[in-house]
CSV table of N, CA and C in Angstrom, one decimal:
chain,number,residue,atom,x,y,z
A,129,MET,N,0.8,-1.2,0.0
A,129,MET,CA,0.0,0.0,0.0
A,129,MET,C,0.9,1.3,0.0
A,130,VAL,N,2.0,1.2,0.6
A,130,VAL,CA,2.9,2.4,0.7
A,130,VAL,C,3.5,2.7,-0.7
A,131,ARG,N,3.8,1.6,-1.5
A,131,ARG,CA,4.4,1.8,-2.8
A,131,ARG,C,3.6,2.7,-3.7
A,132,PRO,N,2.3,2.5,-3.9
A,132,PRO,CA,1.5,3.4,-4.8
A,132,PRO,C,1.5,4.8,-4.3
A,133,LEU,N,1.5,5.0,-3.0
A,133,LEU,CA,1.5,6.3,-2.4
A,133,LEU,C,2.8,7.0,-2.8
A,134,VAL,N,3.9,6.3,-2.7
A,134,VAL,CA,5.2,6.9,-3.1
A,134,VAL,C,5.2,7.3,-4.5
A,135,TRP,N,4.7,6.5,-5.4
A,135,TRP,CA,4.6,6.8,-6.8
A,135,TRP,C,3.8,8.0,-7.0
A,136,ALA,N,2.7,8.1,-6.4
A,136,ALA,CA,1.8,9.2,-6.5
A,136,ALA,C,2.4,10.5,-6.1
A,137,VAL,N,3.2,10.5,-5.0
A,137,VAL,CA,3.9,11.7,-4.5
A,137,VAL,C,5.0,12.1,-5.6
A,138,CYS,N,5.7,11.1,-6.1
A,138,CYS,CA,6.7,11.4,-7.1
A,138,CYS,C,6.1,12.0,-8.4
A,139,ILE,N,5.0,11.5,-8.8
A,139,ILE,CA,4.4,12.0,-10.0
A,139,ILE,C,3.9,13.4,-9.7
A,140,LEU,N,3.3,13.7,-8.6
A,140,LEU,CA,2.8,15.0,-8.2
A,140,LEU,C,4.0,16.0,-8.1
A,141,ALA,N,5.1,15.6,-7.6
A,141,ALA,CA,6.3,16.4,-7.5
A,141,ALA,C,6.8,16.8,-8.9
A,142,ALA,N,6.8,15.8,-9.8
A,142,ALA,CA,7.3,16.0,-11.1
A,142,ALA,C,6.4,17.0,-11.8
A,143,CYS,N,5.1,16.9,-11.7
A,143,CYS,CA,4.1,17.8,-12.3
A,143,CYS,C,4.3,19.3,-11.8
A,144,VAL,N,4.5,19.4,-10.5
A,144,VAL,CA,4.8,20.7,-9.9
A,144,VAL,C,6.1,21.3,-10.4
A,145,ALA,N,7.1,20.5,-10.5
A,145,ALA,CA,8.4,21.0,-11.0
A,145,ALA,C,8.3,21.5,-12.4
A,146,LEU,N,7.5,20.8,-13.3
A,146,LEU,CA,7.3,21.3,-14.6
A,146,LEU,C,6.6,22.6,-14.8
A,147,THR,N,5.7,22.9,-13.8
A,147,THR,CA,4.9,24.1,-14.0
A,147,THR,C,5.5,25.3,-13.2
A,148,LEU,N,6.6,25.1,-12.5
A,148,LEU,CA,7.2,26.2,-11.7
A,148,LEU,C,7.8,27.2,-12.7
A,149,PRO,N,7.9,28.5,-12.4
A,149,PRO,CA,8.5,29.4,-13.3
A,149,PRO,C,10.0,29.1,-13.5
A,150,ALA,N,10.5,29.6,-14.6
A,150,ALA,CA,11.9,29.3,-14.9
A,150,ALA,C,12.8,30.2,-14.0
A,151,GLY,N,13.9,29.6,-13.6
A,151,GLY,CA,14.8,30.3,-12.7
A,151,GLY,C,16.0,30.9,-13.5
A,152,ALA,N,16.3,30.4,-14.7
A,152,ALA,CA,17.4,30.8,-15.5
A,152,ALA,C,16.9,30.9,-16.9
A,153,SER,N,17.7,31.6,-17.7
A,153,SER,CA,17.3,31.8,-19.1
A,153,SER,C,17.8,30.6,-20.0
A,154,VAL,N,17.2,30.4,-21.1
A,154,VAL,CA,17.5,29.4,-22.1
A,154,VAL,C,18.6,30.0,-22.9
A,155,GLU,N,19.6,29.2,-23.2
A,155,GLU,CA,20.8,29.6,-24.0
A,155,GLU,C,20.8,28.8,-25.3
A,156,ALA,N,21.0,29.5,-26.4
A,156,ALA,CA,21.1,28.9,-27.7
A,156,ALA,C,22.2,29.5,-28.5
A,157,GLU,N,22.7,28.7,-29.5
A,157,GLU,CA,23.8,29.2,-30.4
A,157,GLU,C,23.1,29.7,-31.7
A,158,SER,N,23.5,30.9,-32.1
A,158,SER,CA,23.0,31.4,-33.4
A,158,SER,C,24.3,31.3,-34.4
A,159,LEU,N,24.0,30.7,-35.5
A,159,LEU,CA,25.1,30.6,-36.5
A,159,LEU,C,25.2,31.9,-37.4
A,160,TYR,N,24.4,32.9,-37.1
A,160,TYR,CA,24.4,34.1,-37.8
A,160,TYR,C,25.2,35.2,-37.1
A,161,THR,N,25.4,36.3,-37.7
A,161,THR,CA,26.2,37.4,-37.1
A,161,THR,C,25.4,38.0,-35.9
A,162,LYS,N,26.0,38.7,-35.1
A,162,LYS,CA,25.4,39.4,-34.0
A,162,LYS,C,24.3,40.4,-34.5
A,163,GLY,N,24.6,41.1,-35.6
A,163,GLY,CA,23.7,42.1,-36.2
A,163,GLY,C,22.5,41.4,-36.8
A,164,GLN,N,22.7,40.3,-37.5
A,164,GLN,CA,21.6,39.5,-38.1
A,164,GLN,C,20.7,39.0,-37.0
A,165,THR,N,21.3,38.4,-36.0
A,165,THR,CA,20.5,37.8,-34.9
A,165,THR,C,19.7,38.9,-34.1
A,166,TYR,N,20.3,40.0,-33.8
A,166,TYR,CA,19.6,41.1,-33.1
A,166,TYR,C,18.4,41.6,-34.0
A,167,ASN,N,18.7,41.9,-35.2
A,167,ASN,CA,17.6,42.4,-36.1
A,167,ASN,C,16.5,41.4,-36.3
A,168,GLY,N,16.9,40.1,-36.4
A,168,GLY,CA,15.9,39.0,-36.6
A,168,GLY,C,15.0,38.9,-35.3
A,169,ALA,N,15.7,39.0,-34.1
A,169,ALA,CA,15.0,39.0,-32.9
A,169,ALA,C,14.0,40.1,-32.7
A,170,LEU,N,14.4,41.3,-33.1
A,170,LEU,CA,13.5,42.5,-33.0
A,170,LEU,C,12.3,42.3,-33.9
A,171,ARG,N,12.5,41.9,-35.2
A,171,ARG,CA,11.4,41.6,-36.1
A,171,ARG,C,10.5,40.5,-35.6
A,172,TYR,N,11.1,39.4,-35.0
A,172,TYR,CA,10.4,38.3,-34.5
A,172,TYR,C,9.4,38.7,-33.4
A,173,LEU,N,9.9,39.5,-32.5
A,173,LEU,CA,9.1,39.9,-31.3
A,173,LEU,C,8.0,40.9,-31.8
A,174,ARG,N,8.4,41.9,-32.6
A,174,ARG,CA,7.4,43.0,-32.9
A,174,ARG,C,6.4,42.6,-34.0
A,175,VAL,N,7.0,42.0,-35.1
A,175,VAL,CA,6.1,41.7,-36.2
A,175,VAL,C,5.4,40.3,-36.1
A,176,ASP,N,6.2,39.3,-35.9
A,176,ASP,CA,5.7,37.9,-35.9
A,176,ASP,C,4.8,37.7,-34.7
A,177,LEU,N,5.3,38.1,-33.5
A,177,LEU,CA,4.6,37.7,-32.3
A,177,LEU,C,3.7,38.9,-31.8
A,178,GLY,N,3.9,40.1,-32.3
A,178,GLY,CA,3.1,41.2,-31.9
A,178,GLY,C,3.4,41.7,-30.5
A,179,TYR,N,4.6,41.4,-29.9
A,179,TYR,CA,4.9,41.8,-28.6
A,179,TYR,C,5.4,43.3,-28.6
A,180,GLU,N,5.2,43.9,-27.4
A,180,GLU,CA,5.6,45.3,-27.2
A,180,GLU,C,7.1,45.3,-26.8
A,181,VAL,N,8.0,45.9,-27.6
A,181,VAL,CA,9.4,46.0,-27.2
A,181,VAL,C,9.5,47.3,-26.4
A,182,THR,N,9.8,47.2,-25.1
A,182,THR,CA,9.9,48.3,-24.2
A,182,THR,C,11.2,49.0,-24.1
A,183,GLU,N,12.3,48.2,-24.5
A,183,GLU,CA,13.6,48.8,-24.5
A,183,GLU,C,14.5,48.0,-25.4
A,184,LYS,N,15.3,48.7,-26.1
A,184,LYS,CA,16.2,48.0,-27.0
A,184,LYS,C,17.5,48.7,-27.2
A,185,ASP,N,18.6,48.0,-27.4
A,185,ASP,CA,19.9,48.6,-27.6
A,185,ASP,C,20.7,47.7,-28.6
A,186,PRO,N,20.8,48.2,-29.9
A,186,PRO,CA,21.4,47.3,-30.9
A,186,PRO,C,22.9,47.1,-30.6
A,187,GLU,N,23.6,48.1,-30.0
A,187,GLU,CA,25.0,48.0,-29.7
A,187,GLU,C,25.3,47.0,-28.6
A,188,ALA,N,24.5,47.1,-27.5
A,188,ALA,CA,24.6,46.1,-26.4
A,188,ALA,C,23.9,44.8,-26.8
A,189,ALA,N,23.0,44.8,-27.8
A,189,ALA,CA,22.3,43.7,-28.3
A,189,ALA,C,21.4,43.0,-27.3
A,190,TYR,N,20.5,43.8,-26.8
A,190,TYR,CA,19.5,43.2,-25.9
A,190,TYR,C,18.1,43.9,-26.2
A,191,LEU,N,17.1,43.1,-25.9
A,191,LEU,CA,15.7,43.6,-26.1
A,191,LEU,C,14.9,43.2,-24.9
A,192,LEU,N,14.1,44.2,-24.4
A,192,LEU,CA,13.2,43.9,-23.3
A,192,LEU,C,11.8,44.1,-23.9
A,193,PHE,N,10.9,43.2,-23.5
A,193,PHE,CA,9.6,43.2,-24.1
A,193,PHE,C,8.5,42.8,-23.1
A,194,LYS,N,7.3,43.2,-23.5
A,194,LYS,CA,6.1,42.8,-22.7
A,194,LYS,C,5.2,42.0,-23.6
A,195,PHE,N,4.5,41.0,-23.0
A,195,PHE,CA,3.6,40.2,-23.8
A,195,PHE,C,2.5,39.6,-22.9
A,196,VAL,N,1.4,39.2,-23.4
A,196,VAL,CA,0.3,38.6,-22.7
A,196,VAL,C,0.2,37.2,-23.1
A,197,PRO,N,0.6,36.2,-22.3
A,197,PRO,CA,0.6,34.8,-22.7
A,197,PRO,C,-0.9,34.3,-22.8
A,198,THR,N,-1.0,33.3,-23.6
A,198,THR,CA,-2.4,32.7,-23.8
A,198,THR,C,-2.9,32.3,-22.5
A,199,GLY,N,-4.2,32.6,-22.2
A,199,GLY,CA,-4.8,32.2,-21.0
A,199,GLY,C,-4.6,33.2,-19.8
A,200,ARG,N,-3.8,34.3,-20.0
A,200,ARG,CA,-3.6,35.2,-19.0
A,200,ARG,C,-4.1,36.6,-19.4
A,201,LYS,N,-4.4,37.5,-18.4
A,201,LYS,CA,-4.9,38.8,-18.8
A,201,LYS,C,-3.9,39.9,-18.5
A,202,THR,N,-2.9,39.6,-17.7
A,202,THR,CA,-1.9,40.7,-17.4
A,202,THR,C,-0.6,40.4,-18.2
A,203,PRO,N,0.0,41.5,-18.6
A,203,PRO,CA,1.3,41.4,-19.4
A,203,PRO,C,2.4,40.9,-18.5
A,204,MET,N,3.3,40.2,-19.1
A,204,MET,CA,4.5,39.7,-18.5
A,204,MET,C,5.8,40.3,-19.2
A,205,ASN,N,6.9,40.3,-18.5
A,205,ASN,CA,8.1,40.8,-19.1
A,205,ASN,C,9.0,39.7,-19.6
A,206,GLY,N,9.8,40.0,-20.6
A,206,GLY,CA,10.8,39.0,-21.1
A,206,GLY,C,12.0,39.8,-21.6
A,207,SER,N,13.1,39.0,-21.9
A,207,SER,CA,14.2,39.6,-22.5
A,207,SER,C,15.0,38.7,-23.4
A,208,ILE,N,15.6,39.2,-24.4
A,208,ILE,CA,16.5,38.5,-25.2
A,208,ILE,C,17.9,39.2,-25.2
A,209,GLU,N,18.9,38.5,-25.0
A,209,GLU,CA,20.3,39.1,-25.1
A,209,GLU,C,21.1,38.3,-26.1
A,210,ILE,N,21.8,39.0,-26.9
A,210,ILE,CA,22.7,38.4,-27.9
A,210,ILE,C,24.1,38.8,-27.6
A,211,VAL,N,25.0,37.7,-27.4
A,211,VAL,CA,26.3,37.9,-27.0
A,211,VAL,C,27.3,37.3,-28.0
A,212,GLU,N,28.1,38.2,-28.6
A,212,GLU,CA,29.1,37.7,-29.6
A,212,GLU,C,30.3,37.1,-28.9
A,213,GLN,N,30.6,35.9,-29.2
A,213,GLN,CA,31.8,35.2,-28.7
A,213,GLN,C,32.8,35.1,-29.9
A,214,ARG,N,34.0,34.5,-29.6
A,214,ARG,CA,35.0,34.4,-30.6
A,214,ARG,C,34.5,33.6,-31.8
A,215,ALA,N,33.9,32.5,-31.7
A,215,ALA,CA,33.5,31.7,-32.8
A,215,ALA,C,32.0,31.5,-33.0
A,216,SER,N,31.2,32.2,-32.2
A,216,SER,CA,29.7,32.0,-32.3
A,216,SER,C,29.0,33.2,-31.7
A,217,VAL,N,27.7,33.2,-31.8
A,217,VAL,CA,26.8,34.2,-31.2
A,217,VAL,C,25.9,33.4,-30.2
A,218,ARG,N,25.8,33.8,-29.0
A,218,ARG,CA,24.9,33.1,-28.0
A,218,ARG,C,23.7,34.0,-27.8
A,219,VAL,N,22.5,33.3,-27.8
A,219,VAL,CA,21.2,34.0,-27.5
A,219,VAL,C,20.7,33.5,-26.2
A,220,TYR,N,20.3,34.5,-25.3
A,220,TYR,CA,19.8,34.1,-24.0
A,220,TYR,C,18.3,34.7,-24.0
A,221,VAL,N,17.4,33.8,-23.8
A,221,VAL,CA,16.0,34.2,-23.7
A,221,VAL,C,15.5,34.0,-22.3
A,222,HIS,N,14.9,35.0,-21.7
A,222,HIS,CA,14.5,34.9,-20.3
A,222,HIS,C,13.1,35.4,-20.1
A,223,LEU,N,12.2,34.5,-19.7
A,223,LEU,CA,10.8,34.7,-19.3
A,223,LEU,C,10.6,34.3,-17.9
A,224,PRO,N,10.9,35.2,-17.0
A,224,PRO,CA,11.0,34.8,-15.5
A,224,PRO,C,9.7,34.3,-14.9
A,225,GLU,N,8.6,34.6,-15.5
A,225,GLU,CA,7.3,34.2,-14.8
A,225,GLU,C,6.7,33.0,-15.4
A,226,LEU,N,7.4,32.4,-16.4
A,226,LEU,CA,6.9,31.2,-17.1
A,226,LEU,C,7.8,30.0,-17.0
A,227,PRO,N,7.3,28.8,-17.2
A,227,PRO,CA,8.1,27.6,-17.2
A,227,PRO,C,9.1,27.7,-18.4
A,228,ARG,N,10.2,27.0,-18.2
A,228,ARG,CA,11.3,27.0,-19.1
A,228,ARG,C,10.9,26.7,-20.6
A,229,TYR,N,10.0,25.8,-20.8
A,229,TYR,CA,9.7,25.4,-22.1
A,229,TYR,C,9.1,26.6,-23.0
A,230,HIS,N,8.6,27.6,-22.3
A,230,HIS,CA,8.2,28.8,-23.1
A,230,HIS,C,9.4,29.6,-23.6
A,231,GLU,N,10.5,29.6,-22.8
A,231,GLU,CA,11.7,30.2,-23.3
A,231,GLU,C,12.3,29.4,-24.5
A,232,GLU,N,12.2,28.1,-24.4
A,232,GLU,CA,12.7,27.2,-25.4
A,232,GLU,C,11.9,27.4,-26.7
A,233,LEU,N,10.6,27.5,-26.6
A,233,LEU,CA,9.7,27.8,-27.8
A,233,LEU,C,10.1,29.1,-28.5
A,234,LEU,N,10.3,30.2,-27.6
A,234,LEU,CA,10.7,31.5,-28.2
A,234,LEU,C,12.0,31.4,-28.9
A,235,SER,N,13.0,30.7,-28.2
A,235,SER,CA,14.3,30.6,-28.8
A,235,SER,C,14.3,29.8,-30.1
A,236,ASP,N,13.6,28.7,-30.1
A,236,ASP,CA,13.5,27.9,-31.3
A,236,ASP,C,12.8,28.6,-32.5
A,237,GLY,N,11.8,29.4,-32.1
A,237,GLY,CA,11.1,30.2,-33.2
A,237,GLY,C,12.0,31.3,-33.7
A,238,LEU,N,12.8,31.9,-32.9
A,238,LEU,CA,13.8,32.9,-33.4
A,238,LEU,C,14.8,32.2,-34.3
A,239,LEU,N,15.4,31.1,-33.9
A,239,LEU,CA,16.4,30.4,-34.8
A,239,LEU,C,15.7,30.0,-36.1
A,240,ARG,N,14.5,29.6,-36.1
A,240,ARG,CA,13.8,29.2,-37.3
A,240,ARG,C,13.6,30.4,-38.2
A,241,LYS,N,13.2,31.6,-37.6
A,241,LYS,CA,13.0,32.8,-38.4
A,241,LYS,C,14.3,33.2,-39.1
A,242,LEU,N,15.5,33.1,-38.3
A,242,LEU,CA,16.7,33.5,-38.9
A,242,LEU,C,17.1,32.6,-40.1
A,243,ARG,N,16.8,31.3,-40.0
A,243,ARG,CA,17.1,30.4,-41.1
A,243,ARG,C,16.2,30.7,-42.3
A,244,ASP,N,14.9,31.0,-42.0
A,244,ASP,CA,14.0,31.3,-43.1
A,244,ASP,C,14.3,32.6,-43.8
A,245,GLU,N,14.7,33.6,-43.0
A,245,GLU,CA,15.0,34.9,-43.6
A,245,GLU,C,16.4,35.1,-44.3
A,246,TYR,N,17.4,34.5,-43.6
A,246,TYR,CA,18.7,34.6,-44.1
A,246,TYR,C,19.3,33.4,-44.9
A,247,GLY,N,18.5,32.4,-44.9
A,247,GLY,CA,19.0,31.2,-45.6
A,247,GLY,C,20.1,30.5,-44.7
A,248,GLU,N,21.0,29.8,-45.4
A,248,GLU,CA,22.1,29.1,-44.7
A,248,GLU,C,22.9,30.1,-44.0
A,249,PRO,N,23.4,29.8,-42.8
A,249,PRO,CA,24.2,30.8,-42.0
A,249,PRO,C,25.6,30.9,-42.7
A,250,PRO,N,26.2,32.1,-42.5
A,250,PRO,CA,27.6,32.2,-43.1
A,250,PRO,C,28.5,31.2,-42.5
A,251,ARG,N,29.4,30.8,-43.3
A,251,ARG,CA,30.4,29.8,-42.8
A,251,ARG,C,31.4,30.5,-41.9
A,252,ARG,N,31.6,29.9,-40.7
A,252,ARG,CA,32.6,30.5,-39.8
A,252,ARG,C,33.8,29.5,-39.6
A,253,ASP,N,34.9,30.0,-39.6
A,253,ASP,CA,36.1,29.2,-39.5
A,253,ASP,C,36.4,29.1,-38.0
A,254,HIS,N,36.0,27.9,-37.4
A,254,HIS,CA,36.1,27.7,-35.9
A,254,HIS,C,37.6,27.6,-35.5
A,255,GLU,N,38.5,27.2,-36.4
A,255,GLU,CA,39.9,27.1,-36.0
A,255,GLU,C,40.6,28.4,-36.0
A,256,ASN,N,40.1,29.3,-36.9
A,256,ASN,CA,40.7,30.7,-36.9
A,256,ASN,C,39.6,31.7,-36.8
A,257,PRO,N,39.0,31.9,-35.6
A,257,PRO,CA,37.9,32.8,-35.5
A,257,PRO,C,38.3,34.2,-35.8
A,258,PRO,N,37.4,35.1,-36.2
A,258,PRO,CA,37.8,36.5,-36.5
A,258,PRO,C,38.4,37.1,-35.3
A,259,ARG,N,39.5,37.9,-35.5
A,259,ARG,CA,40.1,38.5,-34.3
A,259,ARG,C,39.6,39.9,-34.2
A,260,ASP,N,39.5,40.4,-33.0
A,260,ASP,CA,39.0,41.7,-32.7
A,260,ASP,C,40.2,42.7,-32.9
A,261,LYS,N,39.9,44.0,-32.8
A,261,LYS,CA,40.9,45.0,-33.0
A,261,LYS,C,42.0,44.9,-32.0
A,262,LYS,N,41.7,44.6,-30.8
A,262,LYS,CA,42.8,44.5,-29.7
A,262,LYS,C,43.8,43.4,-30.1
A,263,ASP,N,43.4,42.3,-30.6
A,263,ASP,CA,44.3,41.2,-31.0
A,263,ASP,C,45.2,41.7,-32.2
A,264,ARG,N,44.6,42.4,-33.2
A,264,ARG,CA,45.4,42.9,-34.3
A,264,ARG,C,46.4,43.9,-33.9
A,265,ASP,N,46.0,44.8,-33.0
A,265,ASP,CA,46.9,45.9,-32.5
A,265,ASP,C,48.1,45.3,-31.7
A,266,THR,N,47.8,44.3,-30.9
A,266,THR,CA,48.9,43.6,-30.2
A,266,THR,C,49.8,42.9,-31.1
A,267,GLU,N,49.3,42.2,-32.1
A,267,GLU,CA,50.1,41.5,-33.1
A,267,GLU,C,51.0,42.5,-33.9
A,268,SER,N,50.5,43.7,-34.3
A,268,SER,CA,51.3,44.6,-35.0
A,268,SER,C,52.4,45.2,-34.2
A,269,ARG,N,52.2,45.4,-32.9
A,269,ARG,CA,53.2,46.0,-32.0
A,269,ARG,C,54.3,44.9,-31.8
A,270,ASP,N,53.9,43.6,-31.8
A,270,ASP,CA,54.9,42.6,-31.5
A,270,ASP,C,55.6,42.2,-32.8
A,271,GLY,N,55.3,42.8,-33.9
A,271,GLY,CA,56.0,42.5,-35.2
A,271,GLY,C,55.3,41.5,-36.0
A,272,GLY,N,54.1,41.2,-35.7
A,272,GLY,CA,53.3,40.2,-36.4
A,272,GLY,C,53.7,38.8,-36.2
A,273,SER,N,52.9,37.9,-36.7
A,273,SER,CA,53.2,36.5,-36.5
A,273,SER,C,53.3,35.8,-37.9
């Protein structure tokens, strides 16, 4: 009799865990440039989803937005941050009041939009990533390599 009760408690705990709000953002890799990813994210939020973009900064590459999820009446906040790294661009989607799968859906939709709008991503040389100005300046002072 105890065993079914244990299973019921485990199932209930799993259900509760799946419906709790996300504690961290979803991270994804974009194979497109920082500019392409930012512009695609802005169009995706405003045009495709109809969300209100409340703050944006193309140079810092972040977007803050408000939206009303299905089944709710009050708006919620979200953010997308695009971070350029040496060999890739990382996209962070954060919807603090919703379960993680909502962030994953938004992230997947953005990556699909980028592919649809820009086609195949530009080829990146992962062994020789593009160097920034600081690396080139240091190399020229040292006599080049």
